[in-house]
Short mmCIF file of C-alpha atoms and ligand atoms in Angstrom, two decimals:
data_model
loop_
_atom_site.label_atom_id
_atom_site.label_comp_id
_atom_site.label_asym_id
_atom_site.label_seq_id
_atom_site.Cartn_x
_atom_site.Cartn_y
_atom_site.Cartn_z
CA UNK A 6 13.25 -33.61 13.02
CA UNK A 7 11.24 -30.45 14.23
CA UNK A 8 10.62 -27.52 11.76
CA UNK A 9 13.24 -24.65 12.04
CA UNK A 10 11.95 -21.41 13.59
CA UNK A 11 9.97 -19.13 11.47
CA UNK A 12 12.45 -16.44 12.23
CA UNK A 13 15.79 -16.44 13.94
CA UNK A 14 17.78 -13.15 14.42
CA UNK A 15 21.31 -13.59 15.70
CA UNK A 16 23.39 -10.50 17.14
CA UNK A 17 22.05 -8.09 14.41
CA UNK A 18 23.59 -4.82 14.54
CA UNK A 19 23.29 -2.03 11.93
CA UNK A 20 24.39 1.57 11.43
CA UNK A 21 22.73 3.74 8.87
CA UNK A 22 24.86 5.33 5.99
CA UNK A 23 24.93 8.62 7.98
CA UNK A 24 26.62 6.90 10.87
CA UNK A 25 23.66 6.57 13.14
CA UNK A 26 23.53 3.14 14.92
CA UNK A 27 20.09 1.90 15.18
CA UNK A 28 20.62 -1.78 16.25
CA UNK A 29 23.16 -2.93 18.78
CA UNK A 30 23.07 -6.81 18.67
CA UNK A 31 19.63 -8.09 18.50
CA UNK A 32 18.71 -11.81 19.14
CA UNK A 33 15.16 -13.03 18.49
CA UNK A 34 13.75 -16.42 18.05
CA UNK A 35 10.06 -16.94 16.81
CA UNK A 36 8.76 -20.39 16.39
CA UNK A 37 6.32 -21.62 13.83
CA UNK A 38 2.84 -20.36 14.44
CA UNK A 39 3.62 -18.09 17.12
CA UNK A 40 2.21 -14.56 17.47
CA UNK A 41 4.74 -12.05 18.95
CA UNK A 42 4.40 -8.28 19.61
CA UNK A 43 7.36 -6.15 19.09
CA UNK A 44 7.12 -3.17 21.63
CA UNK A 45 9.39 -0.19 22.23
CA UNK A 46 9.20 3.53 22.31
CA UNK A 47 9.76 5.87 19.13
CA UNK A 48 13.25 5.30 17.66
CA UNK A 49 13.97 2.20 19.50
CA UNK A 50 14.84 0.62 16.06
CA UNK A 51 11.63 -1.43 15.27
CA UNK A 52 11.07 -0.40 11.65
CA UNK A 53 15.02 -0.82 11.21
CA UNK A 54 14.71 -4.36 12.42
CA UNK A 55 11.86 -5.21 10.18
CA UNK A 56 13.49 -3.85 7.13
CA UNK A 57 16.28 -6.53 7.97
CA UNK A 58 13.79 -9.29 8.07
CA UNK A 59 13.58 -9.30 4.15
CA UNK A 60 16.89 -7.99 3.12
CA UNK A 61 15.75 -4.53 2.39
CA UNK A 62 18.49 -3.38 4.83
CA UNK A 63 21.56 -5.54 5.06
CA UNK A 64 25.39 -5.18 5.43
CA UNK A 65 25.47 -4.95 9.30
CA UNK A 66 27.01 -7.42 11.55
CA UNK A 67 24.92 -10.56 12.65
CA UNK A 68 22.50 -12.99 10.74
CA UNK A 69 18.74 -13.42 10.03
CA UNK A 70 17.36 -16.53 9.09
CA UNK A 71 13.82 -17.35 7.69
CA UNK A 72 12.48 -20.94 8.12
CA UNK A 73 15.97 -22.29 7.87
CA UNK A 74 16.91 -20.05 4.93
CA UNK A 75 19.61 -17.24 5.82
CA UNK A 76 18.75 -13.69 4.43
CA UNK A 77 21.35 -12.71 1.88
CA UNK A 78 22.02 -11.61 -1.76
CA UNK A 79 21.44 -15.01 -3.11
CA UNK A 80 17.83 -15.80 -2.75
CA UNK A 81 16.08 -12.47 -1.84
CA UNK A 82 13.04 -13.52 -4.11
CA UNK A 83 12.54 -16.52 -1.92
CA UNK A 84 13.05 -14.65 1.20
CA UNK A 85 10.46 -11.88 0.03
CA UNK A 86 8.07 -14.70 -0.50
CA UNK A 87 8.57 -16.05 2.93
CA UNK A 88 8.49 -12.82 4.83
CA UNK A 89 5.31 -10.70 4.29
CA UNK A 90 5.72 -7.15 5.34
CA UNK A 91 2.68 -4.91 5.90
CA UNK A 92 3.68 -1.41 5.78
CA UNK A 93 2.18 1.34 8.14
CA UNK A 94 0.43 3.35 5.48
CA UNK A 95 -1.73 1.36 3.26
CA UNK A 96 -1.43 4.05 0.68
CA UNK A 97 2.20 3.05 0.29
CA UNK A 98 1.35 -0.54 0.03
CA UNK A 99 -1.56 -0.45 -2.44
CA UNK A 100 0.03 1.03 -5.51
CA UNK A 101 -1.81 -0.85 -8.45
CA UNK A 102 -5.01 0.78 -9.98
CA UNK A 103 -7.27 -2.03 -8.67
CA UNK A 104 -7.33 -4.03 -5.47
CA UNK A 105 -7.06 -7.36 -7.40
CA UNK A 106 -4.14 -6.38 -9.53
CA UNK A 107 -2.41 -5.19 -6.25
CA UNK A 108 -3.00 -8.69 -4.51
CA UNK A 109 -1.83 -10.31 -7.60
CA UNK A 110 1.42 -8.27 -7.89
CA UNK A 111 3.32 -10.47 -5.57
CA UNK A 112 2.27 -13.89 -7.04
CA UNK A 113 2.96 -12.57 -10.48
CA UNK A 114 6.39 -11.37 -9.44
CA UNK A 115 6.98 -15.13 -8.22
CA UNK A 116 6.17 -16.04 -11.80
CA UNK A 117 3.04 -18.21 -10.98
CA UNK A 118 0.64 -19.02 -13.76
CA UNK A 119 -2.28 -17.00 -14.18
CA UNK A 120 -4.89 -19.70 -12.88
CA UNK A 121 -3.00 -19.96 -9.61
CA UNK A 122 -2.70 -16.09 -9.25
CA UNK A 123 -6.56 -15.78 -9.80
CA UNK A 124 -6.97 -18.53 -6.92
CA UNK A 125 -4.52 -16.84 -4.65
CA UNK A 126 -6.17 -13.44 -5.04
CA UNK A 127 -9.68 -14.83 -4.36
CA UNK A 128 -8.25 -16.88 -1.44
CA UNK A 129 -6.24 -13.75 0.07
CA UNK A 130 -9.10 -11.43 -0.18
CA UNK A 131 -11.44 -13.95 1.35
CA UNK A 132 -9.22 -14.41 4.23
CA UNK A 133 -9.26 -10.75 5.14
CA UNK A 134 -13.09 -10.54 4.50
CA UNK A 135 -12.67 -8.37 1.58
CA UNK A 136 -14.02 -11.01 -1.17
CA UNK A 137 -15.81 -8.94 -3.87
CA UNK A 138 -13.72 -5.79 -3.96
CA UNK A 139 -11.20 -6.99 -6.40
CA UNK A 140 -12.09 -4.63 -9.15
CA UNK A 141 -12.39 -1.36 -6.91
CA UNK A 142 -9.69 1.02 -6.98
CA UNK A 143 -7.88 1.10 -3.67
CA UNK A 144 -8.84 4.83 -3.11
CA UNK A 145 -12.35 4.14 -3.01
CA UNK A 146 -12.10 2.09 0.06
CA UNK A 147 -12.49 3.12 3.58
CA UNK A 148 -9.02 3.35 5.57
CA UNK A 149 -9.83 0.04 7.54
CA UNK A 150 -10.73 -1.86 4.31
CA UNK A 151 -7.37 -0.63 2.84
CA UNK A 152 -5.28 -1.84 5.77
CA UNK A 153 -7.17 -5.26 5.35
CA UNK A 154 -6.54 -5.21 1.67
CA UNK A 155 -2.71 -4.48 2.37
CA UNK A 156 -2.63 -7.68 4.56
CA UNK A 157 -4.19 -9.45 1.62
CA UNK A 158 -1.50 -8.28 -0.65
CA UNK A 159 1.21 -10.29 1.28
CA UNK A 160 -1.10 -13.29 2.19
CA UNK A 161 -1.27 -14.05 -1.56
CA UNK A 162 2.36 -14.96 -1.25
CA UNK A 163 1.74 -17.60 1.26
CA UNK A 164 4.28 -16.15 3.62
CA UNK A 165 6.07 -18.06 6.31
CA UNK A 166 5.91 -14.98 8.59
CA UNK A 167 3.49 -11.97 8.67
CA UNK A 168 5.17 -8.93 9.90
CA UNK A 169 3.07 -5.85 10.62
CA UNK A 170 4.27 -2.47 11.11
CA UNK A 171 1.60 -0.65 13.73
CA UNK A 172 -1.41 -2.30 12.18
CA UNK A 173 -3.91 -0.56 14.44
CA UNK A 174 -2.72 2.88 13.79
CA UNK A 175 -5.56 5.22 12.61
CA UNK A 176 -8.15 2.56 12.66
CA UNK A 177 -11.51 3.47 14.29
CA UNK A 178 -12.48 1.00 17.00
CA UNK A 179 -14.70 -1.13 14.66
CA UNK A 180 -11.82 -1.38 12.17
CA UNK A 181 -9.37 -2.10 14.72
CA UNK A 182 -11.57 -5.13 16.04
CA UNK A 183 -12.20 -6.38 12.62
CA UNK A 184 -8.60 -6.43 11.71
CA UNK A 185 -7.94 -8.26 15.20
CA UNK A 186 -10.46 -10.95 14.01
CA UNK A 187 -8.74 -11.23 10.69
CA UNK A 188 -5.23 -11.64 12.34
CA UNK A 189 -6.55 -14.27 14.91
CA UNK A 190 -7.89 -16.41 12.10
CA UNK A 191 -4.80 -16.62 10.16
CA UNK A 192 -2.78 -19.72 10.30
CA UNK A 193 0.76 -18.00 9.94
CA UNK A 194 3.48 -16.90 12.26
CA UNK A 195 2.98 -13.12 13.16
CA UNK A 196 5.40 -10.38 14.36
CA UNK A 197 3.39 -7.22 15.05
CA UNK A 198 5.13 -3.98 15.71
CA UNK A 199 2.91 -1.87 17.90
CA UNK A 200 2.41 1.10 20.38
CA UNK A 201 -0.97 -0.29 21.21
CA UNK A 202 -0.58 -2.47 24.29
CA UNK A 203 -3.90 -3.58 24.74
CA UNK A 204 -3.89 -4.68 21.16
CA UNK A 205 -0.61 -6.74 21.71
CA UNK A 206 -2.30 -8.34 24.84
CA UNK A 207 -5.29 -9.25 22.83
CA UNK A 208 -3.56 -10.79 20.02
CA UNK A 209 -0.02 -11.90 21.08
CA UNK A 210 0.66 -14.40 23.80
CA UNK A 211 4.18 -13.32 23.69
CA UNK A 212 5.88 -9.94 23.55
CA UNK A 213 9.41 -8.48 22.99
CA UNK A 214 10.54 -5.08 24.11
CA UNK A 215 13.02 -3.37 21.97
CA UNK A 216 14.76 -0.04 23.42
CA UNK A 217 17.93 1.54 22.25
CA UNK A 218 18.74 -1.01 19.51
CA UNK A 219 18.55 -4.04 22.00
CA UNK A 220 15.83 -6.57 23.21
CA UNK A 221 15.41 -5.49 26.90
CA UNK A 222 12.55 -7.88 27.66
CA UNK A 223 10.84 -11.04 26.00
CA UNK A 224 8.14 -13.10 27.77
CA UNK A 225 4.33 -13.45 28.18
CA UNK A 226 2.68 -10.30 27.14
CA UNK A 227 0.56 -10.36 30.29
CA UNK A 228 3.53 -10.48 32.61
CA UNK A 229 5.36 -7.79 30.73
CA UNK A 230 2.55 -5.45 30.85
CA UNK A 231 1.98 -5.98 34.52
CA UNK A 232 5.63 -4.82 35.21
CA UNK A 233 5.21 -1.25 35.84
CA UNK A 234 8.81 -0.70 36.37
CA UNK A 235 9.76 -2.20 33.10
CA UNK A 236 7.06 -0.28 31.21
CA UNK A 237 8.19 3.16 32.62
CA UNK A 238 11.78 2.65 32.06
CA UNK A 239 11.31 1.99 28.21
CA UNK A 240 8.48 4.90 27.84
CA UNK A 241 5.60 2.50 27.35
CA UNK A 242 2.38 3.39 28.98
CA UNK A 243 -0.99 1.64 29.11
CA UNK A 244 -4.13 3.55 28.32
CA UNK A 245 -5.93 5.38 31.32
CA UNK A 246 -7.90 2.73 33.06
CA UNK A 247 -6.74 -0.22 31.43
CA UNK A 248 -5.53 -3.08 33.76
CA UNK A 249 -3.84 -6.16 32.08
CA UNK A 250 -4.59 -8.38 34.87
CA UNK A 251 -8.43 -7.66 34.64
CA UNK A 252 -8.68 -8.58 30.86
CA UNK B 7 -11.19 11.90 -0.51
CA UNK B 8 -10.98 12.48 -4.21
CA UNK B 9 -13.00 14.79 -6.53
CA UNK B 10 -15.97 12.72 -7.43
CA UNK B 11 -16.20 9.07 -8.21
CA UNK B 12 -13.19 8.42 -10.09
CA UNK B 13 -10.91 10.80 -8.20
CA UNK B 14 -9.11 13.73 -10.10
CA UNK B 15 -8.05 11.87 -13.31
CA UNK B 16 -10.93 9.64 -13.51
CA UNK B 17 -13.40 12.39 -13.86
CA UNK B 18 -13.31 12.25 -17.73
CA UNK B 19 -15.03 8.80 -17.66
CA UNK B 20 -18.61 8.43 -18.30
CA UNK B 21 -20.01 5.16 -16.99
CA UNK B 22 -21.80 3.19 -19.75
CA UNK B 23 -22.11 -0.16 -21.68
CA UNK B 24 -22.36 0.84 -25.31
CA UNK B 25 -20.29 -0.84 -28.00
CA UNK B 26 -17.65 1.66 -27.69
CA UNK B 27 -17.42 1.32 -24.04
CA UNK B 28 -17.03 -2.38 -24.59
CA UNK B 29 -14.06 -2.25 -27.08
CA UNK B 30 -10.75 -3.32 -25.90
CA UNK B 31 -8.84 -0.22 -24.87
CA UNK B 32 -5.80 -0.81 -27.03
CA UNK B 33 -8.01 -1.06 -30.08
CA UNK B 34 -9.51 2.16 -29.33
CA UNK B 35 -6.26 3.76 -28.90
CA UNK B 36 -5.02 2.48 -32.23
CA UNK B 37 -8.37 3.84 -33.66
CA UNK B 38 -8.15 7.50 -32.12
CA UNK B 39 -4.36 7.56 -33.27
CA UNK B 40 -5.23 6.36 -36.86
CA UNK B 41 -8.09 8.96 -37.09
CA UNK B 42 -5.73 11.96 -35.94
CA UNK B 43 -3.20 10.78 -38.52
CA UNK B 44 -5.64 10.79 -41.19
CA UNK B 45 -7.09 14.25 -40.17
CA UNK B 46 -3.45 15.75 -39.86
CA UNK B 47 -2.56 14.22 -43.15
CA UNK B 48 -5.53 16.18 -45.01
CA UNK B 49 -4.04 19.03 -46.82
CA UNK B 50 -5.59 22.44 -45.61
CA UNK B 51 -4.90 24.23 -49.00
CA UNK B 52 -6.86 21.78 -50.98
CA UNK B 53 -10.20 22.95 -52.32
CA UNK B 54 -11.92 19.77 -50.83
CA UNK B 55 -10.17 20.05 -47.63
CA UNK B 56 -13.48 21.58 -45.75
CA UNK B 57 -15.62 19.14 -47.13
CA UNK B 58 -13.35 16.26 -45.89
CA UNK B 59 -13.35 18.09 -42.34
CA UNK B 60 -16.93 18.18 -42.38
CA UNK B 61 -17.12 14.39 -43.34
CA UNK B 62 -14.59 13.79 -40.23
CA UNK B 63 -16.72 15.76 -37.94
CA UNK B 64 -19.65 13.76 -38.90
CA UNK B 65 -17.80 10.46 -38.33
CA UNK B 66 -16.77 11.51 -34.78
CA UNK B 67 -20.20 12.85 -33.76
CA UNK B 68 -21.70 9.69 -35.05
CA UNK B 69 -19.31 7.51 -32.83
CA UNK B 70 -19.99 9.84 -29.92
CA UNK B 71 -23.66 9.31 -30.35
CA UNK B 72 -23.20 5.57 -30.54
CA UNK B 73 -21.09 5.78 -27.05
CA UNK B 74 -23.84 8.03 -25.69
CA UNK B 75 -21.33 10.86 -24.92
CA UNK B 76 -23.43 14.04 -24.97
CA UNK B 77 -22.70 17.42 -26.23
CA UNK B 78 -21.69 18.92 -23.08
CA UNK B 79 -19.19 16.37 -22.41
CA UNK B 80 -17.73 16.74 -25.77
CA UNK B 81 -17.55 20.61 -25.33
CA UNK B 82 -15.89 20.22 -22.01
CA UNK B 83 -13.25 17.96 -23.60
CA UNK B 84 -12.66 20.83 -25.86
CA UNK B 85 -11.25 23.05 -23.18
CA UNK B 86 -7.91 21.54 -23.67
CA UNK B 87 -7.67 23.15 -26.87
CA UNK B 88 -7.81 26.72 -25.75
CA UNK B 89 -3.96 27.41 -26.06
CA UNK B 90 -4.21 26.31 -29.77
CA UNK B 91 -7.12 28.67 -30.39
CA UNK B 92 -4.78 31.52 -28.86
CA UNK B 93 -2.07 30.63 -31.05
CA UNK B 94 -4.28 30.16 -34.05
CA UNK B 95 -5.84 33.61 -33.60
CA UNK B 96 -2.22 34.97 -33.87
CA UNK B 97 -1.48 33.37 -37.10
CA UNK B 98 -3.43 35.53 -39.51
CA UNK B 99 -1.75 38.89 -37.88
CA UNK B 100 1.67 37.63 -37.85
CA UNK B 101 2.02 35.74 -41.03
CA UNK B 102 3.54 37.14 -44.26
CA UNK B 103 2.25 37.06 -47.92
CA UNK B 104 -0.99 38.60 -49.52
CA UNK B 105 -3.38 40.15 -47.21
CA UNK B 106 -7.01 40.81 -46.97
CA UNK B 107 -9.00 43.59 -45.06
CA UNK B 108 -11.46 42.17 -42.44
CA UNK B 109 -13.05 44.82 -40.13
CA UNK B 110 -10.25 47.32 -40.54
CA UNK B 111 -7.62 44.58 -39.79
CA UNK B 112 -5.13 43.62 -42.48
CA UNK B 113 -4.90 40.01 -42.15
CA UNK B 114 -2.81 37.45 -44.14
CA UNK B 115 -4.46 34.88 -46.41
CA UNK B 116 -2.27 32.11 -45.91
CA UNK B 117 -2.14 32.75 -42.05
CA UNK B 118 -6.06 32.62 -42.13
CA UNK B 119 -5.84 29.36 -43.81
CA UNK B 120 -3.34 27.91 -41.69
CA UNK B 121 -5.00 29.16 -38.51
CA UNK B 122 -8.42 27.52 -39.89
CA UNK B 123 -6.69 24.23 -40.54
CA UNK B 124 -5.05 24.23 -37.45
CA UNK B 125 -8.20 24.80 -35.37
CA UNK B 126 -10.12 22.05 -37.57
CA UNK B 127 -7.58 19.44 -37.16
CA UNK B 128 -7.10 20.16 -33.34
CA UNK B 129 -10.95 20.12 -32.94
CA UNK B 130 -11.36 16.78 -34.59
CA UNK B 131 -8.30 15.15 -32.72
CA UNK B 132 -9.61 16.53 -29.38
CA UNK B 133 -13.09 15.29 -30.10
CA UNK B 134 -11.84 11.75 -30.91
CA UNK B 135 -9.68 11.67 -27.70
CA UNK B 136 -12.67 12.95 -25.63
CA UNK B 137 -14.66 10.10 -26.84
CA UNK B 138 -11.98 7.77 -26.01
CA UNK B 139 -11.58 9.47 -22.45
CA UNK B 140 -15.19 9.27 -21.89
CA UNK B 141 -15.66 5.46 -22.76
CA UNK B 142 -12.51 4.02 -21.17
CA UNK B 143 -11.49 3.86 -17.41
CA UNK B 144 -8.14 5.41 -16.82
CA UNK B 145 -6.70 1.94 -15.71
CA UNK B 146 -8.03 0.35 -18.88
CA UNK B 147 -6.31 2.97 -20.94
CA UNK B 148 -3.05 2.19 -19.11
CA UNK B 149 -3.65 -1.69 -19.80
CA UNK B 150 -4.02 -0.80 -23.55
CA UNK B 151 -0.84 1.51 -23.64
CA UNK B 152 0.78 -1.63 -22.09
CA UNK B 153 -0.59 -3.91 -24.73
CA UNK B 154 0.67 -1.58 -27.32
CA UNK B 155 4.20 -1.97 -26.12
CA UNK B 156 4.55 1.30 -24.78
CA UNK B 157 7.82 1.30 -22.91
CA UNK B 158 7.09 -0.08 -19.51
CA UNK B 159 8.80 2.63 -17.50
CA UNK B 160 6.31 5.13 -19.10
CA UNK B 161 3.34 3.11 -18.34
CA UNK B 162 4.49 2.55 -14.87
CA UNK B 163 4.81 6.46 -14.51
CA UNK B 164 1.35 7.07 -15.82
CA UNK B 165 -0.07 4.33 -13.55
CA UNK B 166 1.40 5.73 -10.28
CA UNK B 167 0.22 9.27 -11.52
CA UNK B 168 -3.16 7.84 -11.74
CA UNK B 169 -2.99 5.87 -8.49
CA UNK B 170 -1.54 8.64 -6.54
CA UNK B 171 -3.20 11.76 -7.99
CA UNK B 172 -5.76 11.65 -5.25
CA UNK B 173 -3.16 10.98 -2.37
CA UNK B 174 -0.95 13.79 -3.47
CA UNK B 175 -3.98 16.11 -3.97
CA UNK B 176 -5.43 15.39 -0.56
CA UNK B 177 -1.96 16.16 0.64
CA UNK B 178 -2.00 19.47 -1.00
CA UNK B 179 -5.43 19.99 0.35
CA UNK B 180 -4.55 19.22 3.84
CA UNK B 181 -1.45 21.63 3.65
CA UNK B 182 -3.80 24.49 2.29
CA UNK B 183 -6.25 24.06 5.11
CA UNK B 184 -3.48 23.91 7.63
CA UNK B 185 -2.14 27.27 6.23
CA UNK B 186 -5.50 28.90 6.09
CA UNK B 187 -6.58 27.72 9.50
CA UNK B 188 -3.69 29.81 10.81
CA UNK B 189 -4.98 32.88 9.06
CA UNK B 190 -3.01 32.77 5.88
CA UNK B 191 -4.58 34.30 2.72
CA UNK B 192 -2.75 33.90 -0.42
CA UNK B 193 -3.83 37.12 -2.19
CA UNK B 194 -0.76 39.22 -2.54
CA UNK B 195 2.76 38.85 -3.84
CA UNK B 196 4.30 38.38 -0.38
CA UNK B 197 2.39 35.05 -0.39
CA UNK B 198 4.82 33.51 -2.69
CA UNK B 199 7.34 33.44 0.30
CA UNK B 200 4.78 31.10 1.89
CA UNK B 201 3.69 29.01 -1.29
CA UNK B 202 7.27 28.52 -2.62
CA UNK B 203 8.32 26.50 0.50
CA UNK B 204 4.98 24.79 0.53
CA UNK B 205 5.61 23.66 -3.08
CA UNK B 206 9.01 22.47 -1.85
CA UNK B 207 7.63 20.41 1.02
CA UNK B 208 5.04 18.90 -1.10
CA UNK B 209 7.63 17.66 -3.43
CA UNK B 210 9.82 16.26 -0.47
CA UNK B 211 6.68 14.59 0.84
CA UNK B 212 6.03 12.89 -2.69
CA UNK B 213 9.58 12.02 -3.00
CA UNK B 214 9.38 10.04 0.36
CA UNK B 215 6.30 8.71 -0.44
CA UNK B 216 7.70 7.45 -3.50
CA UNK B 217 10.66 5.75 -1.77
CA UNK B 218 8.20 4.05 0.69
CA UNK B 219 6.16 2.58 -2.23
CA UNK B 220 9.46 1.48 -3.63
CA UNK B 221 10.22 -0.55 -0.48
CA UNK B 222 6.87 -1.96 -0.44
CA UNK B 223 7.20 -3.03 -4.28
CA UNK B 224 10.72 -4.52 -3.40
CA UNK B 225 9.28 -6.62 -0.40
CA UNK B 226 6.72 -8.15 -2.72
CA UNK B 227 9.39 -9.42 -5.05
CA UNK B 228 9.48 -6.45 -7.45
CA UNK B 229 12.51 -6.76 -9.85
CA UNK B 230 12.02 -3.67 -12.17
CA UNK B 231 9.52 -5.01 -14.55
CA UNK B 232 5.64 -4.78 -13.87
CA UNK B 233 4.53 -8.45 -13.96
CA UNK B 234 1.94 -8.72 -16.84
CA UNK B 235 -1.44 -9.89 -16.29
CA UNK B 236 -3.52 -12.05 -18.56
CA UNK B 237 -3.93 -10.85 -22.18
CA UNK B 238 -6.52 -12.22 -24.36
CA UNK B 239 -6.07 -11.71 -28.17
CA UNK B 240 -8.75 -9.35 -29.68
CA UNK B 241 -10.88 -11.27 -32.20
CA UNK B 242 -10.97 -9.77 -35.69
CA UNK B 243 -14.40 -8.36 -35.47
CA UNK B 244 -13.37 -6.15 -32.69
CA UNK B 245 -10.21 -4.98 -34.77
CA UNK B 246 -12.82 -4.20 -37.57
CA UNK B 247 -15.32 -2.40 -35.33
CA UNK B 248 -12.54 -0.25 -33.69
CA UNK B 249 -10.93 0.54 -37.18
CA UNK B 250 -14.06 1.31 -38.81
CA UNK B 251 -13.55 5.10 -37.62
CA UNK B 252 -10.16 5.57 -39.10
CA UNK B 253 -10.83 3.68 -42.13
CA UNK B 254 -13.97 5.68 -43.04
CA UNK B 255 -11.75 8.86 -42.44
CA UNK B 256 -9.03 7.26 -44.83
CA UNK B 257 -11.65 6.75 -47.52
CA UNK B 258 -12.82 10.27 -47.39
CA UNK B 259 -9.13 11.37 -47.44
CA UNK B 260 -8.28 8.98 -50.37
CA UNK B 261 -11.24 10.02 -52.49
CA UNK B 262 -10.36 13.60 -51.88
CA UNK B 263 -6.87 13.17 -53.03
CA UNK B 264 -7.96 11.03 -56.12
CA UNK B 265 -11.05 12.85 -57.25
CA UNK B 266 -10.55 16.39 -55.77
N1 ATP C 18 17.03 6.28 6.90
C1 ATP C 18 17.74 6.61 8.18
N2 ATP C 18 18.89 7.34 8.37
C2 ATP C 18 19.42 7.33 9.29
N3 ATP C 18 18.97 7.23 10.62
C3 ATP C 18 17.49 6.46 10.56
C4 ATP C 18 17.00 6.23 9.48
N4 ATP C 18 15.86 5.66 9.74
C5 ATP C 18 15.75 5.46 11.14
N5 ATP C 18 16.82 6.16 11.68
C6 ATP C 18 17.34 6.35 13.11
O1 ATP C 18 17.18 5.06 13.57
C7 ATP C 18 16.61 4.85 14.80
C8 ATP C 18 15.73 3.76 14.99
O2 ATP C 18 14.58 4.11 13.90
P1 ATP C 18 13.46 3.20 13.80
O3 ATP C 18 12.61 3.91 12.55
O4 ATP C 18 13.77 1.83 13.54
O5 ATP C 18 12.51 3.27 14.96
P2 ATP C 18 11.06 2.88 15.50
O6 ATP C 18 11.31 1.97 16.57
O7 ATP C 18 10.53 2.20 14.26
O8 ATP C 18 10.43 4.15 15.80
P3 ATP C 18 8.82 4.34 15.69
O9 ATP C 18 7.99 3.85 16.93
O10 ATP C 18 8.80 6.03 15.72
O11 ATP C 18 8.23 4.05 14.45
C9 ATP C 18 16.13 6.24 15.25
O12 ATP C 18 16.94 6.89 15.89
C10 ATP C 18 15.98 7.13 13.77
O13 ATP C 18 16.11 8.32 13.87
MG1 MG C 19 8.77 2.64 13.07
#
């Protein structure tokens, strides 16, 4: 028997309480160990989709399944362990007084014993190259360091799938590269929301384009980025001088 | 981004490794509270009251010296007392009862005593609290409050205040820079028309940030209670060391009450 896909989204539709319909039937299947970029213009519904993956938003049509477990009221805690969401602003993600306590927040919510929590904190900080900052307050770290610590705060829960909302935004080029190295080294399934097309090409063999609340393209990143018509139709633009076939 | 090393609220802490620094935060909190209670319980009207205040003062200054907290730091701590001073200065003027003439002013005797007592008590308590703040990191203080079973929502509110003071402060600063970069100068009454909405927008921004933080917490399995970290029981010696201050103060009070 093969392992179930890390993520299965079937016919997901959702309207916000004010009546604004953000998703109109999204289908998406991500296999274990895949790294997938989620592309799309502002307002396409990317963040709305992400908030459905761990059941923060619910109640529309359709179904989300994480490694075989349907997202629903019954086992939210286990779903939130399996889906590690890293939000865009690390200041939202890091709310505890110290880095170590923040990375421990998830595992403690899972009710793990203290030795296990300590081991997971050390492991997660090590995975993002931030071992040794456990006792520092988050606001003493650089923005790039905070972003990497934010990744550690969900890695410590041993997620099935890591979901990142615009991980490269506001990073300087070195911070951007360091984060890429971290993400490449992680042995987990990754779904990465981004406007940074070269970053998608560098990290994700496969991309999905969302626009107007539906998936409009799904395929190898290199092929999608070479399709000038597709990009133009969905307000996606490569940086000046960037040619995907020459990378 | 913050003001100084520990951010806005961390500014009170003085780095060190004295015995006072090393004491468990919840013990120090109990000690300061106990000391303040003894100070407040000392009757101002008693003939030995001022002797007792002097003894308390010697005790706090002793602990401050042990902790390596300098006079300047202590004096800065006393700034929070200013509103009390203003109130105390009013008391002799507005109080009833027998009066004395001081420099042409008719002052109430009971008012004078009350004002003196108020000032002495406030000063002593603030000094003790200043030593506490100077020897305990804010987050350690929070952990102390938690261990003393302060209701969890209260501790969480304080924790978020500490964590986000810098972030909100930074937002405030950026908004001010943006205003002034476009020629705004808040010098006249008309400025209120601009500053009012600015305060409102800071509130909205902070509120929205609160919502986003809450989402991030839910996403990591938050269910309404802060998960507790490891807690080691404090040994008896630590309790004894911490309680030395309030116990000594209580001894002074007791001898005053019994012998005075
Ligand atoms: N809380 C809300 N209430 C009502 N409508 C909302 C809410 N949040 C988002 N929307 C709307 O839903 C649509 C999708 O928003 P969403 O935030 O998912 O887009 P996005 O793809 O993440 O965009 P961006 O690239 O700007 O982050 C937008 O039209 C947006 O205005
Ligand atoms: Mg978004």
